Coordinates of C-alpha atoms and ligand atoms in Angstrom, one line a residue:
M1 CA -1.1 -1.8 36.4
R2 CA -3.1 -0.9 33.2
L3 CA -1.1 0.2 30.2
N4 CA -2.1 3.9 30.3
Q5 CA -1.2 4.2 34.0
L6 CA 2.3 2.9 33.5
P7 CA 5.1 5.5 34.1
E8 CA 6.6 4.2 30.8
W9 CA 3.4 5.1 28.9
N10 CA 3.2 8.5 30.5
A11 CA 6.9 9.1 29.7
L12 CA 6.1 8.4 26.0
G13 CA 3.2 10.9 26.2
K14 CA 5.4 13.6 27.6
H15 CA 8.1 12.8 25.0
R16 CA 5.5 13.1 22.3
E17 CA 4.7 16.6 23.5
E18 CA 8.3 17.5 23.4
F19 CA 8.7 16.0 20.0
G20 CA 6.0 18.3 18.6
D21 CA 6.4 18.9 14.9
T22 CA 10.1 17.9 14.7
H23 CA 10.7 17.2 11.1
L24 CA 12.6 14.4 9.5
R25 CA 14.6 17.0 7.7
E26 CA 15.8 18.3 11.0
L27 CA 16.5 14.8 12.4
F28 CA 18.6 13.9 9.4
A29 CA 20.4 17.3 9.4
A30 CA 21.3 16.9 13.0
D31 CA 22.7 13.4 12.8
A32 CA 24.9 12.4 9.9
D33 CA 24.9 8.8 11.1
R34 CA 21.2 8.4 11.3
A35 CA 20.8 6.4 8.2
A36 CA 23.6 4.1 9.2
R37 CA 22.4 3.7 12.7
Y38 CA 18.7 3.2 12.1
R39 CA 19.0 0.0 10.1
L40 CA 18.8 -3.7 11.0
K41 CA 19.1 -7.0 9.3
V42 CA 17.1 -10.1 9.9
G43 CA 17.8 -13.1 7.6
D44 CA 17.8 -11.7 4.1
L45 CA 15.8 -8.6 5.0
Q46 CA 17.4 -5.2 5.3
I47 CA 15.3 -2.9 7.4
D48 CA 15.7 0.8 7.1
Y49 CA 13.8 2.7 9.8
A50 CA 15.6 6.0 9.6
K51 CA 12.5 7.7 8.1
H52 CA 10.5 7.3 11.3
L53 CA 9.5 10.1 13.6
V54 CA 11.8 8.9 16.3
T55 CA 15.0 9.8 18.1
D56 CA 17.2 7.6 20.3
D57 CA 15.1 8.8 23.2
T58 CA 11.9 7.6 21.5
L59 CA 13.4 4.2 20.8
R60 CA 14.6 3.9 24.4
L61 CA 11.2 4.8 25.8
L62 CA 9.5 2.3 23.5
R63 CA 11.9 -0.4 24.6
E64 CA 11.2 0.4 28.2
L65 CA 7.5 0.1 27.5
A66 CA 8.0 -3.3 26.0
E67 CA 9.9 -4.4 29.0
A68 CA 7.3 -3.0 31.4
R69 CA 4.6 -4.9 29.5
G70 CA 6.6 -8.2 29.5
V71 CA 6.7 -8.7 25.8
A72 CA 9.8 -10.9 26.0
E73 CA 8.2 -13.0 28.8
L74 CA 5.0 -13.5 26.8
R75 CA 7.1 -14.5 23.7
D76 CA 9.0 -17.0 25.8
A77 CA 5.6 -18.4 27.1
M78 CA 4.5 -18.8 23.5
F79 CA 7.6 -20.7 22.6
A80 CA 7.2 -22.8 25.8
G81 CA 3.8 -24.0 24.7
E82 CA 1.9 -22.2 27.4
H83 CA -1.8 -21.5 26.9
I84 CA -1.4 -17.8 26.0
N85 CA -4.6 -17.8 24.0
V86 CA -6.5 -17.3 27.2
T87 CA -10.1 -17.0 26.1
E88 CA -9.8 -20.3 24.1
D89 CA -7.4 -21.8 26.6
R90 CA -5.0 -22.9 23.9
A91 CA -1.3 -22.9 23.2
V92 CA -0.1 -20.7 20.3
L93 CA 2.6 -22.7 18.5
H94 CA 2.7 -21.8 14.9
V95 CA 6.5 -21.4 15.5
A96 CA 6.6 -25.2 15.9
L97 CA 5.3 -25.6 12.3
R98 CA 8.7 -24.5 11.0
A99 CA 10.9 -25.9 13.7
P100 CA 13.7 -28.1 12.2
R101 CA 13.4 -31.9 12.7
G102 CA 14.8 -32.8 16.1
E103 CA 14.0 -29.6 17.9
V104 CA 11.8 -30.0 20.9
I105 CA 8.8 -27.8 21.4
E106 CA 6.3 -29.1 24.0
T107 CA 2.8 -28.2 25.0
D108 CA 0.9 -30.0 27.7
G109 CA 3.9 -32.4 28.1
H110 CA 3.9 -33.4 24.4
D111 CA 6.7 -32.6 21.9
V112 CA 4.8 -31.5 18.8
V113 CA 7.8 -31.3 16.4
P114 CA 7.7 -35.0 15.4
D115 CA 3.9 -34.6 14.6
V116 CA 4.7 -31.6 12.5
H117 CA 7.3 -33.4 10.5
A118 CA 5.1 -36.5 10.0
V119 CA 2.5 -34.3 8.3
L120 CA 5.1 -32.5 6.3
D121 CA 6.4 -35.8 5.1
K122 CA 2.9 -37.0 4.1
M123 CA 2.3 -33.7 2.3
S124 CA 5.7 -34.0 0.5
D125 CA 4.9 -37.5 -0.6
F126 CA 1.4 -36.5 -1.8
S127 CA 2.7 -33.4 -3.6
D128 CA 5.4 -35.4 -5.4
R129 CA 2.9 -37.9 -6.6
V130 CA 0.5 -35.3 -7.9
R131 CA 3.3 -33.3 -9.5
S132 CA 4.9 -36.3 -11.2
G133 CA 1.5 -37.6 -12.5
E134 CA 1.8 -40.8 -10.4
W135 CA -1.4 -39.8 -8.6
K136 CA -4.1 -40.4 -11.2
G137 CA -7.7 -39.2 -11.3
H138 CA -10.6 -41.7 -11.3
T139 CA -10.4 -42.3 -15.1
G140 CA -6.6 -42.7 -15.1
R141 CA -5.8 -39.2 -16.3
R142 CA -3.1 -37.2 -14.5
I143 CA -4.1 -34.2 -12.3
R144 CA -3.6 -30.9 -14.1
N145 CA -5.8 -28.6 -12.0
V146 CA -5.8 -28.1 -8.3
V147 CA -8.6 -26.1 -6.7
N148 CA -8.2 -25.2 -3.0
I149 CA -11.5 -24.6 -1.3
G150 CA -11.3 -22.7 2.0
I151 CA -11.8 -19.3 3.5
G152 CA -10.0 -16.8 5.8
G153 CA -6.8 -18.4 7.0
S154 CA -7.6 -21.5 5.0
D155 CA -7.5 -19.5 1.8
L156 CA -5.6 -16.2 2.1
G157 CA -2.2 -17.8 3.0
P158 CA -1.9 -20.4 0.2
A159 CA -3.5 -18.0 -2.3
M160 CA -1.1 -15.2 -1.4
A161 CA 1.9 -17.5 -1.4
Y162 CA 1.0 -19.1 -4.7
E163 CA 0.9 -15.7 -6.3
A164 CA 4.2 -14.7 -4.6
L165 CA 5.9 -17.9 -5.8
R166 CA 4.4 -18.3 -9.2
P167 CA 7.9 -18.4 -10.8
W168 CA 8.6 -21.5 -8.6
S169 CA 5.4 -23.2 -9.4
A170 CA 4.6 -26.0 -11.8
R171 CA 3.8 -24.0 -14.9
D172 CA 2.1 -26.9 -16.6
M173 CA -0.6 -27.1 -13.9
V174 CA -3.5 -24.8 -13.0
F175 CA -4.0 -23.6 -9.4
R176 CA -7.2 -21.9 -8.2
F177 CA -8.5 -20.7 -4.9
V178 CA -12.2 -20.6 -4.1
S179 CA -13.4 -18.9 -0.9
N180 CA -16.5 -16.9 -1.4
V181 CA -19.9 -18.5 -0.8
D182 CA -21.0 -16.5 -3.9
G183 CA -21.5 -19.3 -6.4
A184 CA -19.7 -17.1 -8.9
D185 CA -16.4 -18.0 -7.3
L186 CA -16.6 -21.7 -7.8
H187 CA -18.3 -21.2 -11.2
E188 CA -15.4 -19.1 -12.5
A189 CA -12.8 -21.5 -11.0
T190 CA -14.3 -24.6 -12.6
R191 CA -16.0 -23.6 -15.8
D192 CA -13.1 -24.3 -18.0
L193 CA -11.7 -27.3 -16.1
D194 CA -12.0 -31.0 -16.9
A195 CA -13.2 -32.9 -13.9
E196 CA -11.2 -35.9 -14.9
E197 CA -8.0 -33.8 -14.3
T198 CA -9.1 -31.8 -11.3
L199 CA -8.2 -32.3 -7.7
F200 CA -10.0 -30.4 -4.9
I201 CA -8.3 -29.7 -1.7
I202 CA -10.9 -28.9 1.0
S203 CA -9.1 -26.8 3.6
S204 CA -10.9 -26.0 6.8
K205 CA -9.5 -26.2 10.3
T206 CA -12.9 -26.9 11.8
F207 CA -14.5 -28.4 8.7
T208 CA -17.8 -26.7 9.8
T209 CA -17.3 -23.4 8.1
V210 CA -20.5 -22.9 6.1
E211 CA -18.9 -21.2 3.0
T212 CA -16.3 -24.0 2.7
I213 CA -18.7 -26.9 3.2
T214 CA -21.2 -25.3 0.8
N215 CA -18.6 -24.9 -1.9
A216 CA -17.1 -28.3 -1.2
T217 CA -20.5 -29.9 -1.6
A218 CA -21.1 -28.1 -4.8
A219 CA -17.7 -29.1 -6.1
R220 CA -18.4 -32.7 -5.3
R221 CA -21.7 -32.4 -7.3
W222 CA -19.8 -30.8 -10.2
A223 CA -17.2 -33.5 -10.2
L224 CA -19.6 -36.4 -9.9
A225 CA -21.8 -35.0 -12.6
A226 CA -18.9 -35.7 -14.9
L227 CA -17.3 -38.7 -13.3
K228 CA -20.5 -40.5 -12.5
D229 CA -19.2 -42.7 -9.8
E230 CA -19.1 -42.0 -6.0
A231 CA -15.8 -43.8 -5.8
A232 CA -14.2 -40.9 -7.8
V233 CA -14.3 -38.8 -4.6
A234 CA -11.3 -40.7 -3.3
K235 CA -9.2 -39.6 -6.2
H236 CA -10.4 -36.0 -6.6
F237 CA -10.9 -34.8 -3.1
V238 CA -8.5 -34.5 -0.2
A239 CA -9.0 -32.6 3.0
V240 CA -6.9 -30.5 5.3
S241 CA -8.4 -30.2 8.7
T242 CA -8.1 -30.8 12.5
N243 CA -11.6 -32.5 12.5
K244 CA -11.3 -36.1 11.3
E245 CA -14.9 -36.9 12.2
K246 CA -16.3 -34.1 10.0
V247 CA -14.0 -34.9 7.1
E248 CA -15.2 -38.5 7.1
E249 CA -18.8 -37.4 7.4
F250 CA -18.2 -35.4 4.3
G251 CA -17.1 -38.5 2.5
I252 CA -13.4 -38.0 2.3
D253 CA -11.3 -41.0 3.5
S254 CA -9.2 -40.0 6.4
A255 CA -6.2 -41.5 4.6
N256 CA -6.6 -38.5 2.3
M257 CA -6.7 -36.1 5.1
F258 CA -3.8 -33.9 6.2
G259 CA -4.0 -32.9 9.8
F260 CA -3.0 -30.0 12.0
W261 CA -3.7 -29.0 15.6
D262 CA -5.8 -26.6 17.7
W263 CA -2.6 -24.7 18.7
V264 CA -2.4 -23.4 15.1
G265 CA -4.7 -20.4 14.6
G266 CA -6.3 -20.1 11.2
R267 CA -4.5 -16.9 10.3
Y268 CA -1.2 -18.5 11.4
S269 CA -1.7 -21.8 9.5
M270 CA -0.4 -21.2 6.0
D271 CA 2.8 -23.2 6.8
S272 CA 0.8 -26.1 8.2
A273 CA -1.0 -28.6 6.0
I274 CA -3.2 -25.6 5.0
G275 CA -0.3 -24.9 2.6
L276 CA -0.9 -28.2 0.8
S277 CA -2.0 -26.5 -2.4
L278 CA 1.0 -24.3 -2.3
M279 CA 3.3 -27.3 -1.8
V280 CA 1.8 -29.1 -4.8
A281 CA 2.4 -25.9 -6.8
V282 CA 6.0 -25.2 -5.8
G283 CA 7.1 -28.6 -4.7
P284 CA 8.3 -29.8 -1.2
D285 CA 11.8 -28.4 -1.5
A286 CA 10.7 -24.8 -2.1
F287 CA 8.0 -25.2 0.6
R288 CA 10.7 -26.3 3.1
E289 CA 12.9 -23.3 2.0
M290 CA 9.9 -21.1 2.9
L291 CA 9.7 -22.8 6.3
D292 CA 13.4 -22.2 6.8
G293 CA 12.7 -18.5 6.2
F294 CA 10.0 -18.5 8.8
H295 CA 12.3 -20.2 11.3
T296 CA 15.1 -17.7 10.7
V297 CA 12.9 -14.9 11.8
D298 CA 11.4 -17.0 14.7
E299 CA 14.9 -17.5 16.0
H300 CA 15.7 -13.8 15.7
F301 CA 12.5 -12.8 17.5
R302 CA 13.2 -15.4 20.2
T303 CA 16.8 -14.4 20.8
A304 CA 17.6 -10.9 19.6
P305 CA 17.8 -8.2 22.3
V306 CA 14.9 -5.8 22.1
E307 CA 17.0 -3.0 20.5
E308 CA 17.9 -5.3 17.6
N309 CA 14.7 -7.2 17.4
V310 CA 13.1 -6.2 14.1
P311 CA 9.5 -7.5 14.7
M312 CA 9.5 -5.9 18.2
L313 CA 10.8 -2.6 16.7
M314 CA 8.1 -2.6 14.0
G315 CA 5.4 -3.4 16.6
L316 CA 6.6 -0.6 18.9
L317 CA 6.8 1.9 16.1
G318 CA 3.2 1.1 15.2
I319 CA 2.1 1.7 18.8
W320 CA 4.0 5.1 18.8
Y321 CA 2.0 6.3 15.8
E322 CA -1.4 4.9 16.9
S323 CA -1.4 6.1 20.4
F324 CA 0.7 9.2 20.2
F325 CA 0.0 10.5 16.6
D326 CA -3.6 9.4 16.2
A327 CA -2.7 7.2 13.2
Q328 CA -5.5 4.8 12.6
A329 CA -4.2 3.0 9.6
H330 CA -1.0 1.2 8.4
A331 CA -0.2 0.8 4.7
V332 CA 1.8 -2.1 3.4
L333 CA 3.0 -1.3 -0.1
P334 CA 5.0 -4.1 -1.8
Y335 CA 6.8 -3.1 -4.9
S336 CA 6.3 -6.5 -6.5
H337 CA 3.5 -7.7 -8.7
Y338 CA 3.9 -11.1 -7.2
L339 CA 3.0 -9.8 -3.8
S340 CA -0.4 -8.6 -5.0
K341 CA -2.2 -10.6 -2.3
F342 CA 0.3 -9.9 0.5
T343 CA -1.5 -7.0 2.1
A344 CA -4.9 -8.8 1.9
Y345 CA -3.2 -11.7 3.7
L346 CA -1.9 -9.3 6.4
Q347 CA -5.3 -7.8 6.9
Q348 CA -6.5 -11.0 8.4
L349 CA -3.3 -11.6 10.3
D350 CA -3.3 -8.2 11.9
M351 CA -6.9 -7.1 12.1
E352 CA -8.3 -10.5 13.2
S353 CA -5.6 -10.7 15.8
N354 CA -5.5 -7.2 17.2
G355 CA -8.9 -5.8 16.3
K356 CA -9.9 -6.1 20.0
R357 CA -11.7 -3.8 22.4
V358 CA -11.2 -5.7 25.7
D359 CA -8.0 -6.8 27.3
K360 CA -7.2 -10.3 28.6
E361 CA -8.9 -9.5 31.9
G362 CA -12.1 -8.6 30.0
E363 CA -11.7 -4.9 30.7
P364 CA -12.4 -2.4 27.9
V365 CA -9.1 -1.0 26.7
E366 CA -8.5 2.7 27.1
W367 CA -6.0 2.9 24.2
T368 CA -6.3 2.2 20.5
T369 CA -5.5 -1.3 19.3
G370 CA -4.9 -2.8 15.9
P371 CA -4.6 -0.5 12.9
I372 CA -6.6 -0.6 9.7
V373 CA -4.2 -2.4 7.4
W374 CA -4.4 -1.7 3.7
G375 CA -2.4 -1.3 0.5
T376 CA -1.7 -2.7 -2.9
P377 CA 1.4 -3.1 -4.9
G378 CA 3.4 -0.1 -6.1
T379 CA 3.5 1.4 -8.6
N380 CA -0.3 1.0 -9.0
G381 CA -1.2 2.6 -5.7
Q382 CA 0.8 5.7 -6.6
H383 CA -1.7 6.4 -9.3
A384 CA -4.6 5.9 -7.1
Y385 CA -4.5 6.7 -3.3
Y386 CA -1.0 7.9 -2.7
Q387 CA -2.4 11.5 -3.0
L388 CA -3.8 11.0 0.5
L389 CA -0.6 9.6 1.8
H390 CA 1.4 12.6 0.6
Q391 CA -1.0 15.5 1.2
G392 CA -4.0 14.2 3.1
T393 CA -4.8 15.1 6.7
K394 CA -4.1 11.7 8.2
V395 CA -0.8 10.2 9.1
V396 CA -0.5 6.7 7.6
P397 CA 2.7 5.0 8.4
A398 CA 3.7 2.7 5.6
D399 CA 6.0 -0.2 4.8
L400 CA 7.7 -0.1 1.4
I401 CA 8.8 -3.6 0.5
G402 CA 11.1 -4.2 -2.5
F403 CA 13.6 -6.6 -4.0
A404 CA 17.0 -6.0 -5.5
R405 CA 16.7 -8.7 -8.2
P406 CA 13.7 -9.3 -10.5
V407 CA 12.8 -12.9 -11.0
A408 CA 14.9 -14.6 -13.5
E409 CA 12.2 -15.7 -15.9
L410 CA 11.2 -12.1 -16.7
G411 CA 13.8 -12.1 -19.4
E412 CA 14.1 -8.7 -21.1
L413 CA 11.2 -7.4 -19.0
A414 CA 13.6 -7.6 -16.1
G415 CA 14.9 -4.3 -17.5
Q416 CA 11.9 -2.6 -16.0
H417 CA 12.9 -3.5 -12.5
D418 CA 15.2 -0.5 -11.9
L419 CA 12.2 1.8 -12.7
L420 CA 10.0 -0.1 -10.3
M421 CA 12.6 0.2 -7.5
A422 CA 13.3 3.8 -8.3
N423 CA 9.7 4.5 -7.6
L424 CA 9.9 2.7 -4.2
F425 CA 12.9 4.8 -3.2
A426 CA 11.4 8.0 -4.5
Q427 CA 8.2 7.4 -2.5
G428 CA 10.1 6.9 0.7
Q429 CA 12.0 10.1 0.1
A430 CA 9.0 12.2 -0.9
L431 CA 6.9 11.0 2.0
A432 CA 9.7 11.7 4.5
F433 CA 11.1 15.0 3.2
G434 CA 8.3 16.4 1.1
K435 CA 8.8 19.7 -0.8
T436 CA 8.6 23.1 0.9
A437 CA 6.7 26.1 -0.4
E438 CA 10.0 27.8 -1.0
E439 CA 11.2 24.9 -3.1
V440 CA 8.0 25.0 -5.1
R441 CA 8.3 28.8 -5.6
A442 CA 11.9 28.4 -6.7
E443 CA 10.6 26.3 -9.6
G444 CA 8.6 29.3 -10.8
V445 CA 5.2 27.8 -9.9
A446 CA 2.4 30.4 -10.0
E447 CA 1.6 31.7 -6.5
H448 CA -2.0 30.4 -6.5
Q449 CA -0.7 26.8 -6.9
V450 CA 2.1 27.0 -4.4
A451 CA 0.1 25.7 -1.4
A452 CA -1.5 22.8 -3.4
R453 CA 1.9 21.8 -4.7
T454 CA 3.6 21.8 -1.4
F455 CA 4.4 18.4 0.2
P456 CA 4.6 18.6 4.0
G457 CA 6.6 15.3 4.3
N458 CA 7.2 13.9 7.7
R459 CA 5.3 10.8 6.8
P460 CA 7.0 7.8 8.3
T461 CA 8.0 4.7 6.4
T462 CA 9.9 1.5 7.0
T463 CA 11.8 0.2 3.9
V464 CA 12.3 -3.6 3.7
L465 CA 14.8 -4.6 1.0
A466 CA 15.6 -8.2 0.2
P467 CA 17.8 -9.7 -2.5
E468 CA 14.9 -11.4 -4.3
L469 CA 11.4 -12.7 -3.7
S470 CA 12.4 -16.3 -3.0
P471 CA 10.5 -18.9 -0.9
K472 CA 12.9 -18.3 2.0
V473 CA 12.4 -14.5 1.8
L474 CA 8.6 -14.9 1.7
G475 CA 8.7 -17.0 4.9
E476 CA 10.9 -14.3 6.5
L477 CA 8.5 -11.6 5.5
I478 CA 5.4 -13.4 6.9
A479 CA 7.1 -14.3 10.2
L480 CA 8.2 -10.7 10.5
Y481 CA 4.6 -9.5 10.5
E482 CA 3.4 -12.4 12.7
H483 CA 5.8 -11.3 15.4
K484 CA 5.1 -7.7 14.9
V485 CA 1.4 -8.4 15.5
F486 CA 2.4 -10.5 18.6
T487 CA 4.5 -7.6 20.0
Q488 CA 1.6 -5.1 19.7
G489 CA -0.9 -7.5 21.2
A490 CA 1.4 -8.1 24.1
V491 CA 1.8 -4.4 24.8
W492 CA -1.9 -3.7 24.4
G493 CA -2.6 -6.6 26.8
I494 CA -5.2 -8.2 24.4
D495 CA -5.6 -11.8 23.3
S496 CA -4.2 -11.7 19.7
F497 CA -5.2 -15.3 19.1
D498 CA -9.0 -15.5 19.5
Q499 CA -11.5 -14.1 17.0
W500 CA -14.9 -13.9 18.7
G501 CA -15.8 -10.8 16.7
V502 CA -16.6 -13.0 13.6
E503 CA -19.2 -15.1 15.4
L504 CA -22.2 -12.8 15.6
G505 CA -22.5 -12.3 11.9
K506 CA -22.3 -16.1 11.3
V507 CA -25.1 -16.8 13.7
L508 CA -27.3 -14.0 12.3
A509 CA -26.7 -15.1 8.7
K510 CA -28.0 -18.6 9.6
R511 CA -31.1 -17.0 11.2
V512 CA -31.8 -14.7 8.2
E513 CA -31.4 -17.3 5.4
P514 CA -34.8 -18.9 6.0
A515 CA -36.4 -15.5 5.8
L516 CA -34.9 -15.0 2.3
T517 CA -35.8 -18.4 1.0
E518 CA -39.1 -19.3 2.7
G519 CA -40.2 -15.9 4.0
A520 CA -40.0 -17.3 7.5
E521 CA -40.6 -15.0 10.4
V522 CA -37.3 -14.2 12.1
P523 CA -37.8 -13.4 15.7
G524 CA -35.9 -10.3 16.8
L525 CA -35.2 -9.0 13.3
D526 CA -34.9 -5.2 13.4
A527 CA -37.2 -3.1 11.2
S528 CA -34.5 -1.9 8.8
T529 CA -33.3 -5.5 8.1
Q530 CA -37.0 -6.7 7.8
A531 CA -37.6 -4.1 5.1
L532 CA -34.5 -5.1 3.3
V533 CA -35.5 -8.8 3.4
R534 CA -39.0 -7.9 2.1
E535 CA -37.4 -5.8 -0.8
Y536 CA -35.0 -8.6 -1.6
R537 CA -37.9 -11.2 -1.8
E538 CA -39.9 -8.9 -4.0
L539 CA -36.9 -8.4 -6.3
R540 CA -36.5 -12.1 -6.5
G541 CA -40.2 -12.5 -7.3
R542 CA -40.9 -14.5 -4.1
Ligands
F6P601 O1 -10.4 -23.1 8.6 P1 -11.8 -22.8 9.0 O2 -12.2 -23.5 10.3 O3 -12.8 -23.2 7.9 O4 -12.0 -21.3 9.3 C1 -11.8 -20.3 8.3 C2 -11.6 -19.0 8.9 O5 -12.8 -18.6 9.7 C3 -12.4 -17.9 10.8 O6 -12.6 -18.7 11.9 C4 -13.2 -16.6 11.0 O7 -14.5 -16.9 10.8 C5 -10.9 -17.6 10.7 O8 -10.3 -17.3 11.8 C6 -10.5 -18.8 9.9 O9 -9.2 -18.6 9.3

């Protein structure tokens, strides 16, 4: 039966009508235990979901929906290595990337865990050699700069995690991440570097992605212009890929290639060899601690009953708002400067996974799917777009993520941490409970300002609180969102693991390029694009 014909779905619709405008003020007033009951723990993460527009009935109905849609069965099929990525006929086994040595996870009759650990060991050995200076550049100098070239899942994960774990990283080395085919990206990343001390990590699952291959080719030109010897490539370029043939064609020795597998989706690959630049930065031990964090949440997701299962709960709450409150967006607001790239990372994870309009049977869905994910670190966002969150016309459920302890190396600047966290707690409170017109009036505010200074509240948030932003906690956080996205895709009945929607633009860009460079006729080019191409050529003096 289709999702919107299920009795469980219709029961939620009816419940929504009954819920009406029930306010969080009322829900808290009616239940002194609400805050104590609506919290869960997974690994190091404390999850407060009391500030959600839900009652025990809502949660029960959402759980029943998850059961009716077979979320747990699909999860088990994923862990069992079944080909749940149906349109690409592939297993989905990123959970195997963090399985401890000795665990058995099979797909197509093959245990993948030993393969995972063989690559991890090779990465660890390489990282140690680069970090210690044993790995020398072509002229005998030690490597001081590492430039990761990749895009999408081959960039966002390591770039985000490097920012997050800067305090754990080798402070005497420079790490840069180049993704954009705009030459400015590579230019800015290399302009102050010495090629003799620079290592490029070319990260691409397919090794055919045009942006990455274009940048990698340009990087090789840049390096060889200084090093003046083809043989230097072996010391200054390594590859991370599933495509050995293409890596060799590019000129990188497969001995310097770190592999992974087609059962790792790009946006689920940061804990595979795609994380090599991160491992060089933070060292193998911290990287493995991060994997441990991922694994902790994997085990929770795999074994916790649905009422205690945090990723399932987060996924179901999202569905409640999207389908029954018309929420179109979801904000992720980390109160940590080090998580400045976290939401951008989640945008690919969530939107490339669940931005789908047909279900697994190829039928158009009749319900909304993945939200627009956005957000930047607090407190910056507060002085920019929080106005809309507090008083706009849209409901934007938000996750507030914070840490009890600042990172040790902040020294006396750690004193600012309480103020940072006070802002997080204050925002959750203001969004939930707002400020009534009576409260505004009681402050003596002039009547003509009362409406504008009233806060409706009832804006739902989840608060995620962890002791500190450590490698393990980072792994836990990422896995939490991976499995949240999984849960939502399972309920919606879509394939969360393909990404056909990115293909058309790639094909058209290839077709349009000769029109820009040579003025070639492009068959089928629409009139608007033709005019733009003409204007572009004129502006370029062509
Ligand atoms: O690692 P690759 O093969 O270069 O792909 C990069 C990115 O491109 C995409 O395929 C989208 O175009 C992403 O899914 C992927 O993470």
